[in-house]
mmCIF file of C-alpha atoms in Angstrom:
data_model
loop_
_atom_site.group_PDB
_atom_site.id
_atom_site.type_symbol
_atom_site.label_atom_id
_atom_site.label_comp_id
_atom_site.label_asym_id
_atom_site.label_seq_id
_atom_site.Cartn_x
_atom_site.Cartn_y
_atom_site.Cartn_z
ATOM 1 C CA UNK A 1 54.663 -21.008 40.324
ATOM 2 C CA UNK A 2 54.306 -20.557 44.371
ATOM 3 C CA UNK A 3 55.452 -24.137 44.787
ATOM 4 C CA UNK A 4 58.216 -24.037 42.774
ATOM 5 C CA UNK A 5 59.707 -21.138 44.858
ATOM 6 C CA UNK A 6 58.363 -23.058 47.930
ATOM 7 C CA UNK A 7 60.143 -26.266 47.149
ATOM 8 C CA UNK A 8 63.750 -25.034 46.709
ATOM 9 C CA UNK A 9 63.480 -22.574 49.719
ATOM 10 C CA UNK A 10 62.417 -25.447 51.950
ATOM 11 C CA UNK A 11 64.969 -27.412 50.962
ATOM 12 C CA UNK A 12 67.374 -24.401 51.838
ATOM 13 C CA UNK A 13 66.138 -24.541 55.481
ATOM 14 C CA UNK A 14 66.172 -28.440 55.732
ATOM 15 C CA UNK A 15 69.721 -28.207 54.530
ATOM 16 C CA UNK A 16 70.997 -25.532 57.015
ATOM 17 C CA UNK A 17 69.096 -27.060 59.741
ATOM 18 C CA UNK A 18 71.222 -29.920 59.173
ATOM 19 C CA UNK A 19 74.150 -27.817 58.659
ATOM 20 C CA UNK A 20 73.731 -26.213 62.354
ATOM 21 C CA UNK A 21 72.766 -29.844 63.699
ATOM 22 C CA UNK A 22 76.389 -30.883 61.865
ATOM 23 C CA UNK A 23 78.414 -28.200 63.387
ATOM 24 C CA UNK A 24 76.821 -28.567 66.833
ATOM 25 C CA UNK A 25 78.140 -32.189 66.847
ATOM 26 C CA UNK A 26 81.557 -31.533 65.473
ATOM 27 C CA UNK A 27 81.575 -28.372 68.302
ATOM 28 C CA UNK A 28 81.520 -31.156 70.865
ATOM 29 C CA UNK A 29 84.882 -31.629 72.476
ATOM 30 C CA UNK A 30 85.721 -35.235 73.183
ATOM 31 C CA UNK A 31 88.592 -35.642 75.092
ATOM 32 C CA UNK A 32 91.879 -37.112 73.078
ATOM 33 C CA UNK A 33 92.309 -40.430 75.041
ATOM 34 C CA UNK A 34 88.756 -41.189 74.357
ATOM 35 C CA UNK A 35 88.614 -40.638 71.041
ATOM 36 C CA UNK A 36 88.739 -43.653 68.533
ATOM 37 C CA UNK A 37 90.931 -43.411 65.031
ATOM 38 C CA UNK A 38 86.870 -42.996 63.221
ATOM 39 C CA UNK A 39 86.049 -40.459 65.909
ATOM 40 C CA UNK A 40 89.372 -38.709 64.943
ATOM 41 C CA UNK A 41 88.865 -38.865 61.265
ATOM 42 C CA UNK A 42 85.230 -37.242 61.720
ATOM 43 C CA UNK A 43 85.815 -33.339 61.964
ATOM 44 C CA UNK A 44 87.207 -33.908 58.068
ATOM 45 C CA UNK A 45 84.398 -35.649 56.990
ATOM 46 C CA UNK A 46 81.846 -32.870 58.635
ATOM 47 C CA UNK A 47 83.963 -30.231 56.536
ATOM 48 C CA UNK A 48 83.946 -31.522 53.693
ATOM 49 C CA UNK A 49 80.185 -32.468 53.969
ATOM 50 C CA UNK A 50 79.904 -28.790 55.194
ATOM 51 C CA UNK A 51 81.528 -27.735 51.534
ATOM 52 C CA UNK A 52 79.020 -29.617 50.170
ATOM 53 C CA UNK A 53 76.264 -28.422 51.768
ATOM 54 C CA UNK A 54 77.228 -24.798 50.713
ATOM 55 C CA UNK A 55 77.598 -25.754 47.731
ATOM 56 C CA UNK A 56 74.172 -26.894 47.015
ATOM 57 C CA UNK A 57 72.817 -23.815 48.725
ATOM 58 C CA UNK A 58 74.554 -21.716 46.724
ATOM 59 C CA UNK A 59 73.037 -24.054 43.658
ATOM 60 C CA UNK A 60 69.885 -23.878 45.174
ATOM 61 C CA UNK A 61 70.208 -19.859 45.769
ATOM 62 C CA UNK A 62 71.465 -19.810 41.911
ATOM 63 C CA UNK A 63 68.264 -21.586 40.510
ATOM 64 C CA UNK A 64 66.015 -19.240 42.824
ATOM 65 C CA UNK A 65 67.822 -16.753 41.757
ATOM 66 C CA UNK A 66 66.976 -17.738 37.501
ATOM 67 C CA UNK A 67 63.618 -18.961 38.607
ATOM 68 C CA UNK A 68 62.771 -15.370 40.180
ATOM 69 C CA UNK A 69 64.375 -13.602 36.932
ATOM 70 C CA UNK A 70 62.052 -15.644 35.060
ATOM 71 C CA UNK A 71 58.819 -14.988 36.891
ATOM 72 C CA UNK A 72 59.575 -11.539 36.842
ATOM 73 C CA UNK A 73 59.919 -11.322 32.941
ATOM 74 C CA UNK A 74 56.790 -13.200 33.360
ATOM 75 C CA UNK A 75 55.134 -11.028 35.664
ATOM 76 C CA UNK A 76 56.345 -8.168 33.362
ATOM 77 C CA UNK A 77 54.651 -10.094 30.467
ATOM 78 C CA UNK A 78 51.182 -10.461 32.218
ATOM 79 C CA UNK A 79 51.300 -6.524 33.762
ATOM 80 C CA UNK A 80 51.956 -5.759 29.554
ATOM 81 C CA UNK A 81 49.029 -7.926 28.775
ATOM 82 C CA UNK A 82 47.267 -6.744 31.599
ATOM 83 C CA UNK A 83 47.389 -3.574 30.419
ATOM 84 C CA UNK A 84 47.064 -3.997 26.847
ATOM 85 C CA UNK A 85 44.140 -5.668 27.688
ATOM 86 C CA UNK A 86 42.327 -3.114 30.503
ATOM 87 C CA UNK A 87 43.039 -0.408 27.438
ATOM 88 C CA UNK A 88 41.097 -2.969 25.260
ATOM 89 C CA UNK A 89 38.067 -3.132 27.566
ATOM 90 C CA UNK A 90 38.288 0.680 28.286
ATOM 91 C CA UNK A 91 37.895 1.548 24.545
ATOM 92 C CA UNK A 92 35.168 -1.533 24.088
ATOM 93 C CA UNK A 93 33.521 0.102 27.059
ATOM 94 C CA UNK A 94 33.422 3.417 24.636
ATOM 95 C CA UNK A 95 32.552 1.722 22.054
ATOM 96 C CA UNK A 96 29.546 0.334 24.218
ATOM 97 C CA UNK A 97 28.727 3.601 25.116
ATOM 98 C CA UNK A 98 28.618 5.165 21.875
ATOM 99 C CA UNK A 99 26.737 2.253 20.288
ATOM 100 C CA UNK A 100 24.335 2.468 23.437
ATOM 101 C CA UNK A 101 24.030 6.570 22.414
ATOM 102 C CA UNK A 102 23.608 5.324 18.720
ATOM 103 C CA UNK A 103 21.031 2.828 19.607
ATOM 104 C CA UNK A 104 18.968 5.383 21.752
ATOM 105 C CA UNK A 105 19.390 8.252 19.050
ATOM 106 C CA UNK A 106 18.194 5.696 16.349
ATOM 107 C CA UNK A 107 15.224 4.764 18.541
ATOM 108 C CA UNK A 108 14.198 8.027 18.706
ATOM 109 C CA UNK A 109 14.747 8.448 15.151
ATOM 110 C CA UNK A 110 12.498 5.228 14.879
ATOM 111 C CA UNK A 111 9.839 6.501 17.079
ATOM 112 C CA UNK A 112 9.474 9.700 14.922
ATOM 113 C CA UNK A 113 9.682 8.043 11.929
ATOM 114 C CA UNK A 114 6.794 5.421 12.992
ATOM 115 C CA UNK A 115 4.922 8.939 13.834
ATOM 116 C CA UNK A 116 5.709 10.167 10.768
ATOM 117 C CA UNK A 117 4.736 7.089 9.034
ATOM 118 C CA UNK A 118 0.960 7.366 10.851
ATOM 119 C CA UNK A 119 0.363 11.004 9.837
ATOM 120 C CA UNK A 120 1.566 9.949 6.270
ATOM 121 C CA UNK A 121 -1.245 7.346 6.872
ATOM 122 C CA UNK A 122 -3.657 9.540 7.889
ATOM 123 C CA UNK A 123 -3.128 12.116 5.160
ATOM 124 C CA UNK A 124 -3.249 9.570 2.624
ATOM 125 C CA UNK A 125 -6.698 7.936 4.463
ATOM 126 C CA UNK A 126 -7.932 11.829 4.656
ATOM 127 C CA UNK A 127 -6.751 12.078 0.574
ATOM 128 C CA UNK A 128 -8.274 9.244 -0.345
ATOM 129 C CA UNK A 129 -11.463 10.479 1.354
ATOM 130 C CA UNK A 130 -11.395 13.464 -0.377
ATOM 131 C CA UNK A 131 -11.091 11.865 -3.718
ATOM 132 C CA UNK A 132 -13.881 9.754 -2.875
ATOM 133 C CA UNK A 133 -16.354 12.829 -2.023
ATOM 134 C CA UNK A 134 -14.447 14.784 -5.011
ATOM 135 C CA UNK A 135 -15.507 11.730 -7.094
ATOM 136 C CA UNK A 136 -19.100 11.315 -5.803
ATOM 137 C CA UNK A 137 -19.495 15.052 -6.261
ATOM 138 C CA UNK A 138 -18.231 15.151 -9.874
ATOM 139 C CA UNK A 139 -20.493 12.577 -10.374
ATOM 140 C CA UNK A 140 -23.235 14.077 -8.700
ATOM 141 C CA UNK A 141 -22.609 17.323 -10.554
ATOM 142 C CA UNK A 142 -22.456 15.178 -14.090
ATOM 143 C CA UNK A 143 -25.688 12.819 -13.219
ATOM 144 C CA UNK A 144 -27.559 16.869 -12.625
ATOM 145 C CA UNK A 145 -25.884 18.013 -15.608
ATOM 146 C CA UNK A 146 -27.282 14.955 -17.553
ATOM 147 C CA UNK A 147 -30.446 15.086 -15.878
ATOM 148 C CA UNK A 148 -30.658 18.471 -16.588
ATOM 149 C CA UNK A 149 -30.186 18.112 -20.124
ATOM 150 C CA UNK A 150 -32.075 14.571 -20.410
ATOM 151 C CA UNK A 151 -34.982 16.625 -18.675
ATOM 152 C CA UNK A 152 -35.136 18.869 -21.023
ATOM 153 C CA UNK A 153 -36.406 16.698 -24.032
ATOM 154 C CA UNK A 154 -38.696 18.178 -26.637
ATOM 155 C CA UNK A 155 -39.631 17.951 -30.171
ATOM 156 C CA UNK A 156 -42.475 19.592 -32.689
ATOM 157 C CA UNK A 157 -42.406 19.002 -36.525
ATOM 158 C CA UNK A 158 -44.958 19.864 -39.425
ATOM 159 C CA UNK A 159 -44.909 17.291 -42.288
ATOM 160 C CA UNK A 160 -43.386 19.263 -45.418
ATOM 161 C CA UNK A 161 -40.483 20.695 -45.423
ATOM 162 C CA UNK A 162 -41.667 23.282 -48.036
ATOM 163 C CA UNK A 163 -44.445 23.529 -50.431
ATOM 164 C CA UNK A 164 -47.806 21.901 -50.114
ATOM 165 C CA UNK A 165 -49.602 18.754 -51.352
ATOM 166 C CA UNK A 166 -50.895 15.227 -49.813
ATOM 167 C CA UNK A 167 -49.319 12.050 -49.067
ATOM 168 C CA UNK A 168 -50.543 8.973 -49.898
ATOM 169 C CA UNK A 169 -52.507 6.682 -50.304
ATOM 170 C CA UNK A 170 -50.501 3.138 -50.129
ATOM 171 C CA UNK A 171 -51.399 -0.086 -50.507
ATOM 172 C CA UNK A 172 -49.908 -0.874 -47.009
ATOM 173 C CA UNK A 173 -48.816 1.034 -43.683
ATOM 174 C CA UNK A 174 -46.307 3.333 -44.481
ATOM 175 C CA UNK A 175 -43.909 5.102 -41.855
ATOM 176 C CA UNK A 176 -44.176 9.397 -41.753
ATOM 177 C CA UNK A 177 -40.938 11.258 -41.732
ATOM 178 C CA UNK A 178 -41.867 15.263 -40.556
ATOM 179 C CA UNK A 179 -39.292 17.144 -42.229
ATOM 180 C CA UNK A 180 -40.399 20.525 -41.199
ATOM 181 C CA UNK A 181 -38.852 20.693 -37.174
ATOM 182 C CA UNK A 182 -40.239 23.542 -35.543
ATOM 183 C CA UNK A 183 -38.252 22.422 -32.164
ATOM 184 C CA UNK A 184 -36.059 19.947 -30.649
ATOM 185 C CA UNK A 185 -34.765 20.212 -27.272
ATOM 186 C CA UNK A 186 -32.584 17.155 -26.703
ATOM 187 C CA UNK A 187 -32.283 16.352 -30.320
ATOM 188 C CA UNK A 188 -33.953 12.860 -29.715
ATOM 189 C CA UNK A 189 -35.993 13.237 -32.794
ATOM 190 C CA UNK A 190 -34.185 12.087 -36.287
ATOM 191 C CA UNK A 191 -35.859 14.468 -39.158
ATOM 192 C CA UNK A 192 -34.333 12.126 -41.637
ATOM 193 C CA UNK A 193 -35.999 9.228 -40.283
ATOM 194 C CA UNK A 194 -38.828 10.284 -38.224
ATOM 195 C CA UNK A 195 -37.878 8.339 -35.358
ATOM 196 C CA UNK A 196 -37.886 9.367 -31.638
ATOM 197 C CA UNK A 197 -35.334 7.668 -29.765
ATOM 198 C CA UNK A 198 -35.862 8.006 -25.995
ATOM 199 C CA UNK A 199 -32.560 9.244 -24.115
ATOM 200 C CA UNK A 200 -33.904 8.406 -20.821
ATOM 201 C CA UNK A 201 -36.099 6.007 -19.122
ATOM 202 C CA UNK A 202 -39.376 8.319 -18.228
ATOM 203 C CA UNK A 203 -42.888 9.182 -19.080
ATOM 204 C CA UNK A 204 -43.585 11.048 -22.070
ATOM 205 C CA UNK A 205 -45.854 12.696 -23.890
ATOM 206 C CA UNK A 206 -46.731 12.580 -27.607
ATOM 207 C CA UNK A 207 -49.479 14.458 -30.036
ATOM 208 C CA UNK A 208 -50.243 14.610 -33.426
ATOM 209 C CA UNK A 209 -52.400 16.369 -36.134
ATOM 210 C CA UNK A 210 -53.892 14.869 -39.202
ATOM 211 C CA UNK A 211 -55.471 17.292 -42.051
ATOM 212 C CA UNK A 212 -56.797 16.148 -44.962
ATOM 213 C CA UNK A 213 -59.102 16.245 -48.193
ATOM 214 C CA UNK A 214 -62.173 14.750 -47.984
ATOM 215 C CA UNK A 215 -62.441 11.424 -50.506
ATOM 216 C CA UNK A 216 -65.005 9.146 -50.841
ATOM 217 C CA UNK A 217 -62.267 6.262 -50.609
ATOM 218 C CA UNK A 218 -59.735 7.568 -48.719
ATOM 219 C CA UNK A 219 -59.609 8.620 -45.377
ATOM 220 C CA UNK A 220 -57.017 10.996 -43.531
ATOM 221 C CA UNK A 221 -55.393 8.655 -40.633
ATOM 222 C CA UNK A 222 -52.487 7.815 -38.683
ATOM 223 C CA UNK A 223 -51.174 5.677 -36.161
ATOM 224 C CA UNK A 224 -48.591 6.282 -33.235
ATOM 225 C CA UNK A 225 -46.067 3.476 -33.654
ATOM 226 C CA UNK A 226 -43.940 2.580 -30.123
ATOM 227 C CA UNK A 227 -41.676 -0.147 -31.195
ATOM 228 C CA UNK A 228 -43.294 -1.345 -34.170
ATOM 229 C CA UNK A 229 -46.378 -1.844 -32.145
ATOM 230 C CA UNK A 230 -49.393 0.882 -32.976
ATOM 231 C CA UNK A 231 -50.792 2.095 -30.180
ATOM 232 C CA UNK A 232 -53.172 5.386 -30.784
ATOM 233 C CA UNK A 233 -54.624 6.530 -33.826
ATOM 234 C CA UNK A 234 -55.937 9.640 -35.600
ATOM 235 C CA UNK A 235 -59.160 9.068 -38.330
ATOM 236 C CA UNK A 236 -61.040 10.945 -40.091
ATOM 237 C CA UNK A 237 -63.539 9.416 -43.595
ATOM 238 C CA UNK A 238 -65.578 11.557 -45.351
ATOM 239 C CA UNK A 239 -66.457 11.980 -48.969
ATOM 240 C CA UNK A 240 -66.043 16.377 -49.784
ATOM 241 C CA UNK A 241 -64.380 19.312 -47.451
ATOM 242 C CA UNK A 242 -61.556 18.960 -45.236
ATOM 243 C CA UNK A 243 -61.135 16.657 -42.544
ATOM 244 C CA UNK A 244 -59.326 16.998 -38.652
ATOM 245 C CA UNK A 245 -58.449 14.374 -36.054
ATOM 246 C CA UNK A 246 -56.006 14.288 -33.616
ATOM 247 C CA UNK A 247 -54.918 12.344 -30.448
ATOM 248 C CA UNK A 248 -52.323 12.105 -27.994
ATOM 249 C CA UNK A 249 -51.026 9.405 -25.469
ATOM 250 C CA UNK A 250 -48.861 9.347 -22.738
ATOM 251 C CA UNK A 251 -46.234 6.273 -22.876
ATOM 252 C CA UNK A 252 -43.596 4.991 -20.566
ATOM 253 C CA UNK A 253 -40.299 4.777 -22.721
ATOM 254 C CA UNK A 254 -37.306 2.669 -21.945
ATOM 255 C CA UNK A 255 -33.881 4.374 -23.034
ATOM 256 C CA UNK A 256 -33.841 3.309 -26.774
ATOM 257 C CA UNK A 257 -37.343 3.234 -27.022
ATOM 258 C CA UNK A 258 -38.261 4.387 -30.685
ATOM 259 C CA UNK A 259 -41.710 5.895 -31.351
ATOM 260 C CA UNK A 260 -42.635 7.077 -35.186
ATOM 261 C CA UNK A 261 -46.005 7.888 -36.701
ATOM 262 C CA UNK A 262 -47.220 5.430 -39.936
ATOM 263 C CA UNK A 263 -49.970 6.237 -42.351
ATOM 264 C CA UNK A 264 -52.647 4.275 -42.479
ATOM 265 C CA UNK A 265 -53.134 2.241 -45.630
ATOM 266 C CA UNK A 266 -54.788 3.124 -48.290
ATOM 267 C CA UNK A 267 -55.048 6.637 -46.428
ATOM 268 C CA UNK A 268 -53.748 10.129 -47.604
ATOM 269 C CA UNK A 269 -53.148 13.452 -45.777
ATOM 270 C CA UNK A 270 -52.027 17.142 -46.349
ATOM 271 C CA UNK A 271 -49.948 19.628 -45.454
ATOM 272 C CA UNK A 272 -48.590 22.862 -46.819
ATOM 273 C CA UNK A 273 -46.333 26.019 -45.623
ATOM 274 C CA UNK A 274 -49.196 26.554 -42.634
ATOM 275 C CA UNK A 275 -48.342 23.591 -41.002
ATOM 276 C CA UNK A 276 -51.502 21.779 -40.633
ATOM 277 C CA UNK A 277 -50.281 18.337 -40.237
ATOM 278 C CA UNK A 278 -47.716 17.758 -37.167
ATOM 279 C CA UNK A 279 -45.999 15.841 -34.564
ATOM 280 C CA UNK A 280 -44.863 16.492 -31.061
ATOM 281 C CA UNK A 281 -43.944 15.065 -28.218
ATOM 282 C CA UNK A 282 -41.784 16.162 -24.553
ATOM 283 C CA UNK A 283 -40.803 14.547 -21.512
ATOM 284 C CA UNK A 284 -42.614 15.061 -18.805
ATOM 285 C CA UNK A 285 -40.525 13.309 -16.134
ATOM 286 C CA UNK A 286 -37.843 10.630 -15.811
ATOM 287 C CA UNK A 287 -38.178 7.315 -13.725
#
């Protein structure tokens, strides 16, 4: 843009340069007699070169003259622009600044939400740890409860339910069912089958009674059976008057464990409404 207003103004000087160079010559008087008919024709030629030269000055001046017009409207353009866009940046440079304010508050939002987030941690850690030790003492409190009532096993039955008379003799081992229960803590003996069924794994203790008649060929026995196997047994042979044996054992039961008592075979014993014949047993402790 500079050198196209450069160009034509230069041209402007060049040309009036030559214009005052012109008129300086033609402002030369040469005197009549010496002049030539060429020399006398040249004053007309420097005016009318003179009318063109203003001519293309004023053609010159008259293209400045649009050229300037049209810069301005172009320098009004690029001031509009210029402004349009400094108003642009100014309201992105808000913008900035809020987002920069939004991006600071939702740090800070961030940061207490992260510390949020950790205490939420630590009160579920701290829940879960008090679940645990709620759950270990629950169980705790059930394990005492069932050791408490596991401990507290015990049993004592006669033979007959009612009335008096013997039982027996068989031809072969027969298993005792003692009807009449006197006590049993735990309820881990079956009167309808005889059978004591261990609830726990622990040491207990069993007794039992035999009475009987005396026969001259059958005796008054029985055996303690643990799980089919006989382990102790009560016996007592003679041939008139009433006969006694007893005996007790101490076993270590598994939790299932079944223990009965079995007559002996070929063997018969007696019991009425005092009892004499019985069965007992207790825990003594748990292992």
């Amino acid at each position: 843009m500079e050198m196209t207003m450069c160009f034509p103004l230069l041209l402007l000087i060049c040309s009036l340069c030559t214009a005052q160079l012109q008129t300086e010559s033609d402002n030369q008087i040469i005197p009549l007699g010496d002049q030539t008919e060429a020399e006398r024709r040249e004053p007309t030629n420097a005016a009318d070169q003179q009318q063109r030269f203003t001519e293309d000055i004023h053609a010159v001046l008259r293209e400045m003259s649009a050229s300037l017009a049209e810069q301005r409207v172009e320098i009004s353009h690029l001031q509009r622009e210029n402004e349009a866009q400094a108003a642009k940046l100014k309201e992105l440079e808000l913008q900035k600044t809020e987002l920069e304010k939004q991006k600071s508050e939702l740090e800070k939002q961030k940061t207490e939400v992260d510390k949020l987030k950790q205490e939420l941690q630590a009160q579920t850690a701290e829940l879960i740890s008090i679940k645990a030790r709620t759950n270990v003492t629950e169980n705790q409190v059930e394990a005492l409860k069932r050791d408490g009532e596991v401990k507290q096993v015990a049993f004592s039955a006669s033979l007959l339910a009612s009335g008096g008379g013997h039982t027996g003799p068989f031809n072969t081992h027969t298993p005792l069912v003692f009807r009449h229960v006197v006590t049993n803590i735990g309820n881990a003996y079956n009167p309808n089958t005889g059978f004591f069924i261990a609830p726990v794994r622990g040491a207990y203790h069993f007794e039992f009674h035999i009475y009987g008649g005396g026969h001259a060929s059958h005796p008054s026995a029985a055996v303690l059976v643990k799980n089919g196997e006989q382990t102790f047994i009560a016996y007592e042979h003679q041939p008139s008057y009433s006969v006694n044996s007893s005996n007790g054992v101490t076993l270590l039961l598994e939790v299932g464990d079944v223990v009965f008592m079995r007559l002996w075979a070929n063997a018969r014993i007696y019991d009425n409404e005092n009892h004499h014949t019985t069965f007992s047993g207790h825990l003594l402790f748990t292992m």
